[in-house]
Short mmCIF file of C-alpha atoms in Angstrom, two decimals:
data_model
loop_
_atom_site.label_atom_id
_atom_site.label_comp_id
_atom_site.label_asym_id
_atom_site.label_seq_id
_atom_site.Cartn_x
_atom_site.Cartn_y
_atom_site.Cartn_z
CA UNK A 1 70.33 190.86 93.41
CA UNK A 2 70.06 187.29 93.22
CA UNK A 3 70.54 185.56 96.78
CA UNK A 4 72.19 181.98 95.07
CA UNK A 5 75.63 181.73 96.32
CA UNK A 6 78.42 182.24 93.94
CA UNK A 7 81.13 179.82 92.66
CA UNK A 8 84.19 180.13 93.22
CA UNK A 9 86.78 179.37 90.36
CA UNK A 10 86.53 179.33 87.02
CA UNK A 11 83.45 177.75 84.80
CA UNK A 12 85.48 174.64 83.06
CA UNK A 13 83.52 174.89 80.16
CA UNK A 14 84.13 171.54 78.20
CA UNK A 15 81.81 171.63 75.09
CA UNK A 16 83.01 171.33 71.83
CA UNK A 17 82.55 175.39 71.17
CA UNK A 18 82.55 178.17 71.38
CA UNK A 19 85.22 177.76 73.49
CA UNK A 20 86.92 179.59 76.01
CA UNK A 21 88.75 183.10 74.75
CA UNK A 22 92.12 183.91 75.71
CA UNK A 23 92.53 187.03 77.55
CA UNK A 24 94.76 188.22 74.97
CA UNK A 25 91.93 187.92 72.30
CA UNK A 26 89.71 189.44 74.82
CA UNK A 27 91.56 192.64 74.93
CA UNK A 28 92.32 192.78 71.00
CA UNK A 29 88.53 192.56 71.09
CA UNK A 30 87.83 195.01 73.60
CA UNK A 31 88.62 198.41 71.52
CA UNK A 32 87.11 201.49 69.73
CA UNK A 33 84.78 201.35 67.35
CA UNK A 34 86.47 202.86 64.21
CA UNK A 35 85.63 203.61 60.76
CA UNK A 36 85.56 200.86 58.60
CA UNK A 37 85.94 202.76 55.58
CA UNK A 38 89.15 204.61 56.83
CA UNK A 39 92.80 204.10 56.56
CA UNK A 40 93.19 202.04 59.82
CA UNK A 41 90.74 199.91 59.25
CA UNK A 42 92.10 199.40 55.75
CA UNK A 43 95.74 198.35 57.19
CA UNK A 44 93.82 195.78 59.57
CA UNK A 45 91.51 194.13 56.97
CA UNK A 46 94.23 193.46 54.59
CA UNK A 47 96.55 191.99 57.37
CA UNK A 48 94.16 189.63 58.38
CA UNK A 49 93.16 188.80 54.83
CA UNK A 50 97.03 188.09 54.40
CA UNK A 51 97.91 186.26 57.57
CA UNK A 52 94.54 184.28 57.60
CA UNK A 53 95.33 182.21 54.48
CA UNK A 54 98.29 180.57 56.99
CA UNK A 55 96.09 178.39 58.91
CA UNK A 56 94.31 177.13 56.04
CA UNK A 57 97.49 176.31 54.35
CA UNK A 58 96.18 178.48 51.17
CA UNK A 59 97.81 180.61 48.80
CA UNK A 60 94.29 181.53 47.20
CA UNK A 61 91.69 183.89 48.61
CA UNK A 62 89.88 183.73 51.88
CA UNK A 63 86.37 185.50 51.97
CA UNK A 64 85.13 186.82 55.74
CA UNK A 65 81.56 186.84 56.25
CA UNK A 66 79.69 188.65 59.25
CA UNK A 67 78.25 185.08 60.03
CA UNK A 68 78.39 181.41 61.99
CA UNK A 69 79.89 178.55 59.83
CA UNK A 70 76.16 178.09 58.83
CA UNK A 71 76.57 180.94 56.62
CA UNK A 72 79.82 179.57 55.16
CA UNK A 73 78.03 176.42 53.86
CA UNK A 74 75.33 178.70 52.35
CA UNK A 75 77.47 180.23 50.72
CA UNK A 76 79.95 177.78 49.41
CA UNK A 77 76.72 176.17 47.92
CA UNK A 78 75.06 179.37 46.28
CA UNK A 79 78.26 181.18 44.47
CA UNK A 80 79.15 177.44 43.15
CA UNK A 81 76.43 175.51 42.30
CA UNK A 82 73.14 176.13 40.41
CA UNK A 83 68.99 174.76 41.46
CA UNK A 84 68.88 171.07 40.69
CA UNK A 85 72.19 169.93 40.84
CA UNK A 86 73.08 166.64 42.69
CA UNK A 87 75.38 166.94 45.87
CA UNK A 88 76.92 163.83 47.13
CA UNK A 89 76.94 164.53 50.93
CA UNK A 90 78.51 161.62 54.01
CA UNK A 91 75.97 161.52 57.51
CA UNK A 92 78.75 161.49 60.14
CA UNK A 93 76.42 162.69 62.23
CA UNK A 94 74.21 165.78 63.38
CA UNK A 95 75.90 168.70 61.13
CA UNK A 96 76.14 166.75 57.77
CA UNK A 97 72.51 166.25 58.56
CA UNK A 98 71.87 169.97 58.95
CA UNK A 99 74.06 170.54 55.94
CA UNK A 100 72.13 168.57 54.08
CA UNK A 101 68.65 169.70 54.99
CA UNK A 102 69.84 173.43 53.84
CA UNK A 103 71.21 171.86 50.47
CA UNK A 104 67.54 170.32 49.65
CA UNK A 105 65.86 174.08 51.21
CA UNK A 106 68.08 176.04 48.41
CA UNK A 107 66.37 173.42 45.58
CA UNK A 108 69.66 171.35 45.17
CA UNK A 109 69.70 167.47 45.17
CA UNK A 110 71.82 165.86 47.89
CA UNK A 111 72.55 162.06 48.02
CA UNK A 112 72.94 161.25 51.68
CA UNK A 113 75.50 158.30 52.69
CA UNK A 114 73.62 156.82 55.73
CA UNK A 115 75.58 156.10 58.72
CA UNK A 116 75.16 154.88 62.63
CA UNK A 117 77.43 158.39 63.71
CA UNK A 118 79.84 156.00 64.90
CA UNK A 119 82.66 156.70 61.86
CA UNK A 120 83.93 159.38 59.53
CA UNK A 121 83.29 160.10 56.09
CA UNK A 122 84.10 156.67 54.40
CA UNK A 123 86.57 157.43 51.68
CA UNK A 124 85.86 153.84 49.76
CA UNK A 125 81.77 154.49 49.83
CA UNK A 126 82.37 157.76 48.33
CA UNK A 127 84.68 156.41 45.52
CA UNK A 128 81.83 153.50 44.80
CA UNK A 129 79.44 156.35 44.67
CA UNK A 130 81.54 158.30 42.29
CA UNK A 131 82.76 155.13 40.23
CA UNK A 132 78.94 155.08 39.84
CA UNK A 133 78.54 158.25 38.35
CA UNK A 134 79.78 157.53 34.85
CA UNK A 135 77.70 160.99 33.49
CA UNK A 136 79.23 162.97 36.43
CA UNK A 137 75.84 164.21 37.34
CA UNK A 138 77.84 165.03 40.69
CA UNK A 139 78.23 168.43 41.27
CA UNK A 140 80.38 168.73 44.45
CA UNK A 141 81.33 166.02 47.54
CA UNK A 142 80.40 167.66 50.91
CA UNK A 143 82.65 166.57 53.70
CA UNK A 144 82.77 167.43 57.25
CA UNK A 145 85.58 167.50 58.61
CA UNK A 146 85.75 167.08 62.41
CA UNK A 147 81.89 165.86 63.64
CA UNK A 148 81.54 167.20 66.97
CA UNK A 149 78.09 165.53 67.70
CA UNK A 150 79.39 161.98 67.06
CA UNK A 151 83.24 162.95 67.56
CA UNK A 152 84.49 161.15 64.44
CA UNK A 153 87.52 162.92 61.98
CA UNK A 154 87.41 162.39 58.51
CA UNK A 155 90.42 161.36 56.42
CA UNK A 156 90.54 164.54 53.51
CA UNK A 157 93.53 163.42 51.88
CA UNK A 158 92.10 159.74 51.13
CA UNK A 159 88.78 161.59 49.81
CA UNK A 160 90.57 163.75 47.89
CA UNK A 161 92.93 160.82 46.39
CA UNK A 162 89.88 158.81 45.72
CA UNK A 163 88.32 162.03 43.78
CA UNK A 164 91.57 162.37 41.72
CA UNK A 165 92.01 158.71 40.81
CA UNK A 166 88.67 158.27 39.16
CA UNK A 167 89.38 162.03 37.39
CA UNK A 168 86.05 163.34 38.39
CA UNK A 169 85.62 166.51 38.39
CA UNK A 170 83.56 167.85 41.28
CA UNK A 171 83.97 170.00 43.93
CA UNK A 172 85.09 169.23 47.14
CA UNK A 173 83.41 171.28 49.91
CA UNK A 174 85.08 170.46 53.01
CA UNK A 175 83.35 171.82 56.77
CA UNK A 176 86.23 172.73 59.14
CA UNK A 177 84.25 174.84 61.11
CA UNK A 178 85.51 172.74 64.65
CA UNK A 179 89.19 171.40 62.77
CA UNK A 180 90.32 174.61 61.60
CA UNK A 181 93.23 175.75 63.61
CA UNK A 182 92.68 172.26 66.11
CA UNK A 183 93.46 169.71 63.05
CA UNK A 184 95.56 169.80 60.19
CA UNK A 185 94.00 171.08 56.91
CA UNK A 186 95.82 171.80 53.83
CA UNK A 187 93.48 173.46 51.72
CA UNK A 188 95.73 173.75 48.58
CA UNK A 189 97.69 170.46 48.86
CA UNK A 190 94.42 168.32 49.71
CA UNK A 191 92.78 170.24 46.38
CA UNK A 192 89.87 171.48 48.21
CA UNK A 193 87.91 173.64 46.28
CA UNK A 194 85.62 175.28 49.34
CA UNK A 195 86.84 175.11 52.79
CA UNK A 196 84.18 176.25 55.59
CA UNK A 197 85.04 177.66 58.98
CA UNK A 198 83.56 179.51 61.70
CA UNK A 199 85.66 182.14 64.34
CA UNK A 200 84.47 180.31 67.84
CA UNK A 201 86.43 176.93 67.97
CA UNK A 202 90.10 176.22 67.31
CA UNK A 203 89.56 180.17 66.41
CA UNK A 204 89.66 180.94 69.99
CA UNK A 205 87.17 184.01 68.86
CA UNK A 206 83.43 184.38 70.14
CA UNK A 207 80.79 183.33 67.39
CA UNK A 208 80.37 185.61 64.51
CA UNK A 209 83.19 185.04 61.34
CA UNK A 210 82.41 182.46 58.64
CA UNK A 211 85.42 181.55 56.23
CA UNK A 212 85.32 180.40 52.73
CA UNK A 213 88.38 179.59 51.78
CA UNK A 214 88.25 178.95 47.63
CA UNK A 215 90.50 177.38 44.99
CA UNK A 216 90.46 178.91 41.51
CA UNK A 217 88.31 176.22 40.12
CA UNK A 218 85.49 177.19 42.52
CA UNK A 219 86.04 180.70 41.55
CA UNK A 220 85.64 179.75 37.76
CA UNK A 221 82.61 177.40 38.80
CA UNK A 222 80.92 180.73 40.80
CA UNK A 223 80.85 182.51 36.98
CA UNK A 224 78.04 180.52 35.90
CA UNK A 225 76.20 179.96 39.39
CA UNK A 226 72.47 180.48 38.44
CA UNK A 227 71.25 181.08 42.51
CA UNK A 228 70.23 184.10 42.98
CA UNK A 229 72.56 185.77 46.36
CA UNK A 230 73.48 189.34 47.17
CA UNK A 231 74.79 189.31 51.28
CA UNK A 232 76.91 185.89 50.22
CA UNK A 233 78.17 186.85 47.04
CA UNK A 234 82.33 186.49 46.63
CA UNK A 235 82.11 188.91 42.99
CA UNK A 236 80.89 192.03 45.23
CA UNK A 237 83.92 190.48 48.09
CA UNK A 238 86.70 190.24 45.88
CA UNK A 239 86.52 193.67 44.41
CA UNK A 240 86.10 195.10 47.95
CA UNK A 241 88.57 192.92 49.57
CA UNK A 242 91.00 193.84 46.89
CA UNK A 243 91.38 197.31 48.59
CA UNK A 244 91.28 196.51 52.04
CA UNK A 245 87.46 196.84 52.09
CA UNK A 246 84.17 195.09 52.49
CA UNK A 247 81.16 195.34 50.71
CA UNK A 248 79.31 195.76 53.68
CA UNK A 249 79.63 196.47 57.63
CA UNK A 250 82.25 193.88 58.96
CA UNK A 251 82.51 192.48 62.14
CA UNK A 252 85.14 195.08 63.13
CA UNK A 253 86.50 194.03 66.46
CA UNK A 254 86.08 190.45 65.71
CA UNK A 255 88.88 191.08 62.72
CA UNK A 256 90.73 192.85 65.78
CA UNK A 257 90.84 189.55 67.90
CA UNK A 258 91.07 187.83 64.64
CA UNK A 259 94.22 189.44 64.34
CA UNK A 260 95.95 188.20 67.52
CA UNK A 261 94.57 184.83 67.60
CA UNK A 262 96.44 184.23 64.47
CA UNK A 263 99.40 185.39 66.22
CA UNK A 264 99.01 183.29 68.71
CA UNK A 265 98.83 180.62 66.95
CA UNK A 266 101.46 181.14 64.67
CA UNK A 267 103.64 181.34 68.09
CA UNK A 268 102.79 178.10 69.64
CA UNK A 269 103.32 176.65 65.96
CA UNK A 270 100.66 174.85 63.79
CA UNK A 271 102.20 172.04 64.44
CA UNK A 272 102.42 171.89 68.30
CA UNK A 273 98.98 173.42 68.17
CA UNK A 274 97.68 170.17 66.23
CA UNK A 275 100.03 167.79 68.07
CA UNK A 276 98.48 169.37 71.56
CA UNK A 277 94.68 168.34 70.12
CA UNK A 278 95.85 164.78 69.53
CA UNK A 279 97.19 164.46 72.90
CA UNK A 280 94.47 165.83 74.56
CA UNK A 281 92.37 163.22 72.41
CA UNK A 282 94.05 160.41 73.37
CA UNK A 283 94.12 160.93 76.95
CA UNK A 284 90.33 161.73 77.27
CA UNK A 285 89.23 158.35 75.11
CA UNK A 286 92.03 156.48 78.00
CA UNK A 287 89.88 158.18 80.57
CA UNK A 288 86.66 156.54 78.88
CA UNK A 289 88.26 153.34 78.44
CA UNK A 290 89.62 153.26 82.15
CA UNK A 291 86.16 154.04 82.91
CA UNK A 292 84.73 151.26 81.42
CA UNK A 293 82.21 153.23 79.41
CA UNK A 294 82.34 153.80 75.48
CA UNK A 295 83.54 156.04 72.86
CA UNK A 296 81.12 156.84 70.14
CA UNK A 297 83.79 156.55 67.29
CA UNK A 298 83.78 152.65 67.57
CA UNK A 299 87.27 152.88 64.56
CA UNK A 300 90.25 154.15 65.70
CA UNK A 301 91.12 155.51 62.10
CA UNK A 302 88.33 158.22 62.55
CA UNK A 303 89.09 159.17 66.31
CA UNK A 304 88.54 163.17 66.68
CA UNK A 305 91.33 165.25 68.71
CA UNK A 306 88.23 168.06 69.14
CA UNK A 307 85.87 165.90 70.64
CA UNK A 308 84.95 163.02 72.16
CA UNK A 309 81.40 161.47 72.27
CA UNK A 310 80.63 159.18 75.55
CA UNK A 311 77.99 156.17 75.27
CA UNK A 312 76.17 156.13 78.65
CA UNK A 313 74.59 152.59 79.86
CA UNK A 314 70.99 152.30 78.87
CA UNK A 315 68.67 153.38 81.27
CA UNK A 316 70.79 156.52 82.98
CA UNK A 317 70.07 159.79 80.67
CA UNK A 318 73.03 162.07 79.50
CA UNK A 319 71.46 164.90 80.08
CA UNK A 320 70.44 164.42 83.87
CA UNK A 321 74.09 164.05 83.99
CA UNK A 322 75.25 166.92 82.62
CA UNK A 323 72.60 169.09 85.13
CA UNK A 324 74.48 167.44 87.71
CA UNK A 325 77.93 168.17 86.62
CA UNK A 326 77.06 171.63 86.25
CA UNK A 327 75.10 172.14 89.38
CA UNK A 328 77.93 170.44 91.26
CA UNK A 329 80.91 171.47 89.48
CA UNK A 330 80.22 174.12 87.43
CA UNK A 331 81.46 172.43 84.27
CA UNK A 332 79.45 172.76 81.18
CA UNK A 333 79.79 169.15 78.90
CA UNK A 334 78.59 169.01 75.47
CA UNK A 335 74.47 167.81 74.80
CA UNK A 336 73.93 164.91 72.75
CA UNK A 337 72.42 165.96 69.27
CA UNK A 338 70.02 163.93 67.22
CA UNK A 339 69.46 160.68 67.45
CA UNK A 340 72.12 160.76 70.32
CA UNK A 341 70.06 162.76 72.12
CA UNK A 342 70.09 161.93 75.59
CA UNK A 343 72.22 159.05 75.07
CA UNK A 344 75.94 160.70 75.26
CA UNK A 345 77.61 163.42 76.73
CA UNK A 346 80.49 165.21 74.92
CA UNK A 347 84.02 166.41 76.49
CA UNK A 348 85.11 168.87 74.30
CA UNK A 349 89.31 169.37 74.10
CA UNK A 350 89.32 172.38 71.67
CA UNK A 351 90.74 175.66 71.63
CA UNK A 352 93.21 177.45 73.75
CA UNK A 353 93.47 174.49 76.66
CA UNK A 354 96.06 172.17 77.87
CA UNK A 355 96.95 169.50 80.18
CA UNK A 356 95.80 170.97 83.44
CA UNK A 357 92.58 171.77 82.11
CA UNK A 358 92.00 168.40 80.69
CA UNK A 359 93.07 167.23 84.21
CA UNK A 360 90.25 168.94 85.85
CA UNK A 361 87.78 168.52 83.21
CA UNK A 362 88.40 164.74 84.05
CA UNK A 363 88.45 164.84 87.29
CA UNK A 364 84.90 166.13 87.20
CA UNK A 365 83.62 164.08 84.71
CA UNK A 366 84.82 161.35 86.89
CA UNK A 367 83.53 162.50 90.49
CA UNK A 368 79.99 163.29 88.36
CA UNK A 369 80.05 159.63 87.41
CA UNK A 370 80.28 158.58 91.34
CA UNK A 371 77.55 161.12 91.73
CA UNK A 372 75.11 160.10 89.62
CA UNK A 373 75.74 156.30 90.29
CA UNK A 374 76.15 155.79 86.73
CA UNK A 375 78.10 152.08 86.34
CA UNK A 376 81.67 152.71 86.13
CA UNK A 377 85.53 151.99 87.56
CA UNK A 378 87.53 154.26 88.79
CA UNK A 379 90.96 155.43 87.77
CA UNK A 380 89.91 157.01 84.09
CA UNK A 381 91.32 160.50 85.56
CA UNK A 382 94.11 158.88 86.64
CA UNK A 383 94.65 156.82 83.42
CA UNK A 384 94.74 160.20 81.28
CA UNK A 385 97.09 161.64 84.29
CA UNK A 386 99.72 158.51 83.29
CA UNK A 387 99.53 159.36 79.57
CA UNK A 388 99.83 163.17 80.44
CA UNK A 389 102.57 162.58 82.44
CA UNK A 390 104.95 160.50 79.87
CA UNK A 391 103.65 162.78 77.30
CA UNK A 392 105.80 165.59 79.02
CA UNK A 393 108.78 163.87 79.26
CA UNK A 394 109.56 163.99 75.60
CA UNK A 395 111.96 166.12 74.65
CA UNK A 396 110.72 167.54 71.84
CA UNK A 397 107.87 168.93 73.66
CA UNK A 398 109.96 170.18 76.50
CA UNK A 399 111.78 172.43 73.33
CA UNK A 400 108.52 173.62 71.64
CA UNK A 401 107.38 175.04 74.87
CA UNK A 402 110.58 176.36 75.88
CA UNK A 403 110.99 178.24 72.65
#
């Protein structure tokens, strides 16, 4: 037995997932083993393959994959494209980059729009890429969504306009792997052909479901896919899922808290469940303000309500300050990734949280700050505390929650 004292409280942990799991979740996850060939596991698989398309705002099919959201983007690319054709791709920051580097691995040819992190994906340097493309050698746009190394949100709906007014035809691949359930996505009405998602973020599930949610064009594209793919392969999917099956072992008891997340979700409302993000959002980047540090987003039109990215002074290390937090308050902040590294620190506001816990993730943030004498003023808790506070005198709130 180990002789370190123990902590009392919870572990606020404030990283931009996996996130916390709701003991409700917990529980729905926390049962038997059955057989997931039989009858019962037939009525559950075809529930969640019903209730699931809700949160992506789809009417078309959803495929499930054992796998992280690193899976999904495999294979998005693999039953869609084909070796050697060109991807146009935006660097938001540390997972385009990673997205990226596996679209060059599988032998495609991505065209990376450089960036500094410090905004979304650019909807008018895509179109003057695209414009450019007069022989639509362009296969598919990758997009990610929500960027939760550099904390920047990218504006689908102006991507997807720009796509549609120059009539070019390529995919759209969009990663929602941190916005799904946290942001608003409308996979259908934003004519996105792939959409990418992972169980452990807005999810509120531990790591281990990848989504691909896919329009019919993507499913006509996948007919003449020349990769080679068995384990990611929607054909062998959609004639399993069709009766309540999969073509191989599922991640049972995930599906199970799969189940009840959606529930819950579908309880608070997708709407209060977005609006609650934003909030959160805004009062954090107040907090940074008030503090007198900086937010990585430097444009206000690509401000995340998943993350936020925080700019340390030069010369004090993000990391050393994180140890501290930890050590001291037993509050686990998000690394810096890439060529932040070391630089920032991340405050994640994802998942099943609210106003209390943004409160004390604050707070701590704040008293760390003192602690490590990093250069600061004080009040940034208190700042987000204001905006909390006025937030929850509007009366529409006061309804949603009541109901």
């Amino acid at each position: 037995m180990s002789n370190r004292p123990r902590s009392a409280g919870r572990h606020f942990l404030q990283i931009p997932g996996p996130t916390p799991i709701p003991d409700r979740v917990l529980r729905a996850v926390d049962m038997p083993i059955i057989d997931h060939r039989g009858p019962e596991f037939q009525k559950l698989a075809r529930r969640v393959l019903e209730k699931v398309k809700g949160i992506f705002k789809t009417k078309s099919h959803v495929f499930i994959f054992p796998a992280s959201g690193t899976g999904g983007w495999e294979a998005a690319l693999v039953n869609c494209l084909s070796p050697g054709d060109r991807v146009l791709m935006f660097e938001t920051g540390q997972f385009a980059t990673l997205w990226k580097t596996m679209a060059a691995r599988l032998g495609l040819k991505p065209e990376f729009i450089e960036s500094d992190w410090r905004i979304g994906a650019d909807p008018a340097q895509i179109e003057a890429r695209l414009k450019a493309d007069t022989a639509h050698e362009i296969k598919a746009v990758c997009v990610v969504h929500n960027e939760t190394a550099s904390g920047t949100t990218a504006p689908l709906a102006e991507i997807r306009k720009v796509m549609d007014g120059l009539g070019h035809p390529a995919l759209l691949f969009v990663d929602a792997v941190s916005s799904l359930a946290s942001i608003d996505l409308r996979h259908d009405e934003w004519g996105i052909d792939v959409t990418i998602a992972g169980s452990q973020k807005g999810l509120m599930l531990p790591p281990g479901l990848a989504f691909n949610a896919v329009s019919a064009k993507a499913l006509e594209a996948s007919k003449t896919s020349r990769f080679s793919k068995s384990y990611w392969a929607w054909d062998d999917m959609l004639a399993n899922n069709a009766n309540g099956f999969f073509p191989y072992t599922p991640a049972t008891n995930l599906l199970y808290g799969l189940d009840v997340a959606l529930d819950m979700l579908e309880e608070e409302g997708y709407d209060n469940v977005f609006a609650r993000h934003i909030r959160h959002g805004e009062a954090t980047r107040r907090a940074v303000v008030a503090w007198g540090l900086e937010v990585l987003c430097r444009d206000p039109k690509y401000y995340s309500p998943v993350v936020t990215s925080v700019l340390l002074p030069p010369g004090h290390d993000a990391d050393a300050f994180r140890a501290l937090v930890l050590e001291t308050f037993n509050m686990s902040l998000g690394t810096g990734l890439g060529r932040v590294a070391g630089k920032v620190f991340r405050i994640g506001h994802v998942g099943d949280t609210n106003d209390l816990t943004i409160m004390g993730a604050l707070s701590g943030v704040e008293m760390g700050l003192e602690l490590a004498g990093i250069p600061h003023r004080k009040g940034g808790a208190a700042a987000a505390m204001e905006y909390l506070a006025a937030q929850a005198k509007n009366p529409t709130r006061k309804l949603a929650a009541a109901e």
